[in-house]
Coordinates of C-alpha atoms in Angstrom, one line a residue:
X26 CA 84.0 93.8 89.6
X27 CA 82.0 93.2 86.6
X28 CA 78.9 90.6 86.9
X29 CA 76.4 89.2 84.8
X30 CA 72.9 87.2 86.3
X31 CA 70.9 84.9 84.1
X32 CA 67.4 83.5 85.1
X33 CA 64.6 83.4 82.9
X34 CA 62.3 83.8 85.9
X35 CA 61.7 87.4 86.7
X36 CA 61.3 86.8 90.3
X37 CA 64.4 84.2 90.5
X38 CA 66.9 87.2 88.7
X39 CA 65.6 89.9 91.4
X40 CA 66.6 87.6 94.0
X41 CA 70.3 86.7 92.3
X42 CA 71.0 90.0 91.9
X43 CA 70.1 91.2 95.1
X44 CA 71.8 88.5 96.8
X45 CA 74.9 89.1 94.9
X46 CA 74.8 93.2 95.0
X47 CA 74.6 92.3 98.7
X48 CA 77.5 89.7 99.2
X49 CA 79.7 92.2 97.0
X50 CA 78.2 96.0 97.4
X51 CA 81.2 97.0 94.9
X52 CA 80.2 94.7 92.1
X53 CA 78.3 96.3 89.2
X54 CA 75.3 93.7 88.7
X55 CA 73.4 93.0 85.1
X56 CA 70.8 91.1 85.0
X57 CA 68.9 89.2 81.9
X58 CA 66.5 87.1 81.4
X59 CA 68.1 86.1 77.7
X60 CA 70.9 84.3 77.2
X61 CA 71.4 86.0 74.0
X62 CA 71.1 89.0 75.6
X63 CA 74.0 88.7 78.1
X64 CA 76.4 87.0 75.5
X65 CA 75.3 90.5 73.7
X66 CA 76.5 92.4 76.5
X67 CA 79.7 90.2 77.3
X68 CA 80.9 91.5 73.6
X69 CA 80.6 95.1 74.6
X70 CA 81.8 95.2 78.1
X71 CA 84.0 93.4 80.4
X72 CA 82.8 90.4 82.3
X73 CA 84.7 88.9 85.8
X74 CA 81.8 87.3 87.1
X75 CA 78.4 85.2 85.3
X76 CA 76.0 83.1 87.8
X77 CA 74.0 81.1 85.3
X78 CA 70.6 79.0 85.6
X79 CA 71.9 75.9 84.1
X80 CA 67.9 75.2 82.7
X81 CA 66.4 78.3 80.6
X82 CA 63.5 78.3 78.8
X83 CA 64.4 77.7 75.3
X84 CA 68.0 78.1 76.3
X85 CA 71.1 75.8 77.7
X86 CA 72.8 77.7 80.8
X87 CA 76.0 75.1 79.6
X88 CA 75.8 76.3 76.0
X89 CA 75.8 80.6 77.2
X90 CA 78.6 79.5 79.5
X91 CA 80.6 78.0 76.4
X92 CA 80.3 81.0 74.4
X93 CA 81.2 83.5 77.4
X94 CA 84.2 81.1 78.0
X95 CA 84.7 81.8 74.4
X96 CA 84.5 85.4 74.8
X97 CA 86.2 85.3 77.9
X98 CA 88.7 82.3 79.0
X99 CA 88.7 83.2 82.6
X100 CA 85.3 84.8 83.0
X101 CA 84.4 82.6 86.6
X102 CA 80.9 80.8 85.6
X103 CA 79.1 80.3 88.5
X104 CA 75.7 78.1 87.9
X105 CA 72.4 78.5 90.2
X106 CA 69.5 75.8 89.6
X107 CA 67.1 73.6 91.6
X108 CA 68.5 70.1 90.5
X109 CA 71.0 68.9 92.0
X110 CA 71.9 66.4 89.0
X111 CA 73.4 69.1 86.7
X112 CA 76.2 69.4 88.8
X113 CA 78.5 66.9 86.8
X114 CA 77.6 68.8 83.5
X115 CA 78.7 71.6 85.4
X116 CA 82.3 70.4 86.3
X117 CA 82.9 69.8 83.1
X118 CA 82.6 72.6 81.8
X119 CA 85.0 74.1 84.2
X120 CA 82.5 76.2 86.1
X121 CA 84.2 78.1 89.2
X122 CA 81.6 77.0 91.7
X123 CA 77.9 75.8 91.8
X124 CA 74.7 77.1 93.7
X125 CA 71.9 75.0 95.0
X126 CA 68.4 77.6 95.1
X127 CA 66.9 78.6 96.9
X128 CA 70.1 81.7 96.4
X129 CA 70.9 83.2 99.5
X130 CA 73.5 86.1 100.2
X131 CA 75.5 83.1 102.1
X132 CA 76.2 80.8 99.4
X133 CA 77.0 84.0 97.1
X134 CA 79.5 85.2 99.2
X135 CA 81.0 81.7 99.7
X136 CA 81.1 81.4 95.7
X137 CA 82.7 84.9 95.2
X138 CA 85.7 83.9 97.8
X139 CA 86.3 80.7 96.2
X140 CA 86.7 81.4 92.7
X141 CA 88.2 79.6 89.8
X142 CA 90.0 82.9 88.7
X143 CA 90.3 85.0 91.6
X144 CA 89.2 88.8 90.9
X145 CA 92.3 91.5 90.0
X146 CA 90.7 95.3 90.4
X147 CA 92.1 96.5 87.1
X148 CA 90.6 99.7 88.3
X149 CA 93.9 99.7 90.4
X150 CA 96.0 98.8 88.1
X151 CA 98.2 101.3 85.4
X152 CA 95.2 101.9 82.6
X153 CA 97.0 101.6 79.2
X154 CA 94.9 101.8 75.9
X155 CA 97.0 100.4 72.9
X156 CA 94.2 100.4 70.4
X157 CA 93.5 103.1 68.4
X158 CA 96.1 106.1 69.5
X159 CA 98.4 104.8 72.8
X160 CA 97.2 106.5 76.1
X161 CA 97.5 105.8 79.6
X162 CA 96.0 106.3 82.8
X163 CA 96.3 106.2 86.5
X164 CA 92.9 106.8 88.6
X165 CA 91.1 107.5 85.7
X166 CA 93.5 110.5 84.7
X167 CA 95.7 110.7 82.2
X168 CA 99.3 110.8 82.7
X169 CA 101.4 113.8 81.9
X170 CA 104.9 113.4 81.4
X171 CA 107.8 116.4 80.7
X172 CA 109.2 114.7 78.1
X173 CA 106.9 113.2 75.4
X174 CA 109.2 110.6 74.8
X175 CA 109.1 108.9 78.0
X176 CA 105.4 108.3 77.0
X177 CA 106.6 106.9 73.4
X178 CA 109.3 104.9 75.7
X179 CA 106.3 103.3 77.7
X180 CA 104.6 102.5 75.0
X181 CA 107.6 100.7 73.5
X182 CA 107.9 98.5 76.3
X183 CA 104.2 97.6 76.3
X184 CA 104.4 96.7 72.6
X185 CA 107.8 94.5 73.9
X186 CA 105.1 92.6 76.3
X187 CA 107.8 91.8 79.6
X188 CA 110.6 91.5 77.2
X189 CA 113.6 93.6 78.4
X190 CA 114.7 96.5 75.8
X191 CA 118.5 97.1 75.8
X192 CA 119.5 101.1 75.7
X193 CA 120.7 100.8 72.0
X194 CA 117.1 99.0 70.9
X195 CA 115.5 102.5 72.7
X196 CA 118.2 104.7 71.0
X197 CA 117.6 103.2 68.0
X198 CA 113.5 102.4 68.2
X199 CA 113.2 106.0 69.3
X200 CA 115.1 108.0 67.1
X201 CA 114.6 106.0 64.1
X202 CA 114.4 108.8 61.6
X203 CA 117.4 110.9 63.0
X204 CA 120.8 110.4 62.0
X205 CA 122.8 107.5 63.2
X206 CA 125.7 109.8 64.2
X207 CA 123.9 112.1 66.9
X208 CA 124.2 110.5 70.6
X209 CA 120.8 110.9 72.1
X210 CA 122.0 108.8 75.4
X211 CA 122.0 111.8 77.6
X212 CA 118.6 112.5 76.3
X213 CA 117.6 108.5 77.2
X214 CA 118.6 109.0 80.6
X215 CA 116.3 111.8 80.9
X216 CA 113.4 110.6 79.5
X217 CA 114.0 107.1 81.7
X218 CA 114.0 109.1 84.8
X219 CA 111.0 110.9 83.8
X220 CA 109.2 107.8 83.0
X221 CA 110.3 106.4 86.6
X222 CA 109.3 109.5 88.4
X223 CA 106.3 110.1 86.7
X224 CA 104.7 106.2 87.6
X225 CA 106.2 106.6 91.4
X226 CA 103.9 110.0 91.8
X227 CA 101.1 107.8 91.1
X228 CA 102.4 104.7 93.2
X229 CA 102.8 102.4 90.0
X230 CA 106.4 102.1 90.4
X231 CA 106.8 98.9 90.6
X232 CA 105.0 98.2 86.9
X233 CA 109.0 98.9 85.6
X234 CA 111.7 96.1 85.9
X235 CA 115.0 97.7 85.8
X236 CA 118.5 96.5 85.0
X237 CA 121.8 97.9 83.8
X238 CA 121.3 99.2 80.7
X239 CA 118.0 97.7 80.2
X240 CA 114.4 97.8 81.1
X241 CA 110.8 96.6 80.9
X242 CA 107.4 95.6 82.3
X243 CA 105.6 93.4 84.5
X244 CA 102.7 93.0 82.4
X245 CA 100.6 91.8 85.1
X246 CA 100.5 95.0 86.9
X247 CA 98.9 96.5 83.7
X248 CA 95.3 96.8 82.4
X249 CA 95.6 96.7 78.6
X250 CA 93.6 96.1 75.9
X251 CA 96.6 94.6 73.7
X252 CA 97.4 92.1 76.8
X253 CA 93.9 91.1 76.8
X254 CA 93.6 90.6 73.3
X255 CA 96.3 88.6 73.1
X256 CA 94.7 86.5 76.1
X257 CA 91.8 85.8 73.8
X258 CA 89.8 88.1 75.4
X259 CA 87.5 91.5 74.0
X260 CA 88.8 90.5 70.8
X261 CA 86.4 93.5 69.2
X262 CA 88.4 96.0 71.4
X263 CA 90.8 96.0 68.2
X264 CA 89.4 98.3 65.1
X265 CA 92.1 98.0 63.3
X266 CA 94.2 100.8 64.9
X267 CA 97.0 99.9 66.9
X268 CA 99.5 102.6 68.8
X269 CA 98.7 104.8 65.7
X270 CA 100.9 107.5 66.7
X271 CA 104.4 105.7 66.4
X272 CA 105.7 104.5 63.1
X273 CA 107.8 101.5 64.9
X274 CA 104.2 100.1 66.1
X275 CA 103.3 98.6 62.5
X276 CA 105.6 95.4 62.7
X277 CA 103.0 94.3 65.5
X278 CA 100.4 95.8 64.3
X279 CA 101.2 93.3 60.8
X280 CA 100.7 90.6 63.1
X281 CA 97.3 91.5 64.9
X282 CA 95.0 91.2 61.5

């Protein structure tokens, strides 16, 4: 879980961030005292999490949380202040919850249970990177297949997003350069099991949906960078490279500039 803390008060952030590194010891915490500096940051890196001092020297708490929303539609804004009368301003902006100071672990914890947009640990989640040349990953490690096209077959139904892929859109999509006349179907059924076997050694199984003679994702099992940029969210991920090793990727790819 990914946070960000913003106070302008040195001794205020300490305490935020302690509280919260200690109502959630597996979040990573980043604390600044700019609200420049943490929209910065958001751009880079992905955000689950911001607890926000509404009033910042120099700085609106509600205007950082409109440009994180913009950077991130379901980042969970949390606000922290003194004043109790900001908490209207705060609805309205769709904040996920609201704490009085002083911040204690207590509140935190009651906040982080309670959100808007409750926390998925992507980390446990298949690890597919579309941008750039297509790669996935299971604990951090990359997968290894036997047959290289049950990664290209993969990849396929990531770029399909959900959408069930018949056996004669794979045959076709996958051997669109050989001749017409040679029956790769044997070779397809190969490759499919490989594909199933090689997500069940890694328990993500259950990231294929399968049906006779056709098959596809559950794109909510998957961490993605394509899914998230189409989700509006780290839009910079995408450098104009999109699954750069397969020719069939540039009708999407048309559409992503």
């Amino acid at each position: 879980m990914e946070i960000i803390a913003v106070d302008d008060e040195k001794l205020a952030l300490e305490s935020l961030v302690q509280s919260i590194e200690k109502a959630s010891p597996k979040a990573t915490v980043h604390g600044f005292r700019l609200g420049a500096d943490a929209i910065t940051y958001a751009l880079e890196h992905k955000c689950d999490i911001a607890f926000l001092d509404i009033e910042l020297r120099g700085e609106s708490g509600l205007d950082i949380a409109a440009s994180l929303k913009e950077i991130y539609p379901k980042i969970n804004i949390i606000f922290t202040t003194g004043y109790g009368e900001y908490a209207g301003d705060a609805f309205g902006i769709h904040a996920s919850g609201y704490v009085m100071k002083p911040v204690t672990e207590e509140k935190i914890a009651t906040e982080l249970k309670n959100l808007r947009h409750p926390y998925e640990d992507s980390e446990k989640k298949l690890q597919v990177k579309a941008f750039g040349n297509f790669e996935v990953f299971a604990g951090g490690q990359p997968l290894k297949f036997q047959y290289t096209k049950a990664k290209e077959l993969l990849a396929y139904l990531v770029d399909r997003n959900g959408a069930m892929v018949s056996n004669q859109e794979l045959l076709v999509t996958l051997w669109e350069d050989d001749d017409l006349e040679n029956d790769h179907s044997s070779y397809l059924k190969n490759i499919r099991k490989d594909l199933v076997e090689t997500l069940a050694a890694v328990g993500h199984e259950d990231v294929l949906v399968r049906q006779r003679g056709k098959m596809g994702i559950l794109p909510g099992k998957i961490a993605c960078d394509y899914f998230d940029y189409l989700n509006g969210e780290n839009m910079d991920a995408y450098r104009g490279e999109y699954m750069s090793q397969y020719s069939w990727s540039e009708l999407t790819h048309g559409l992503l500039f």
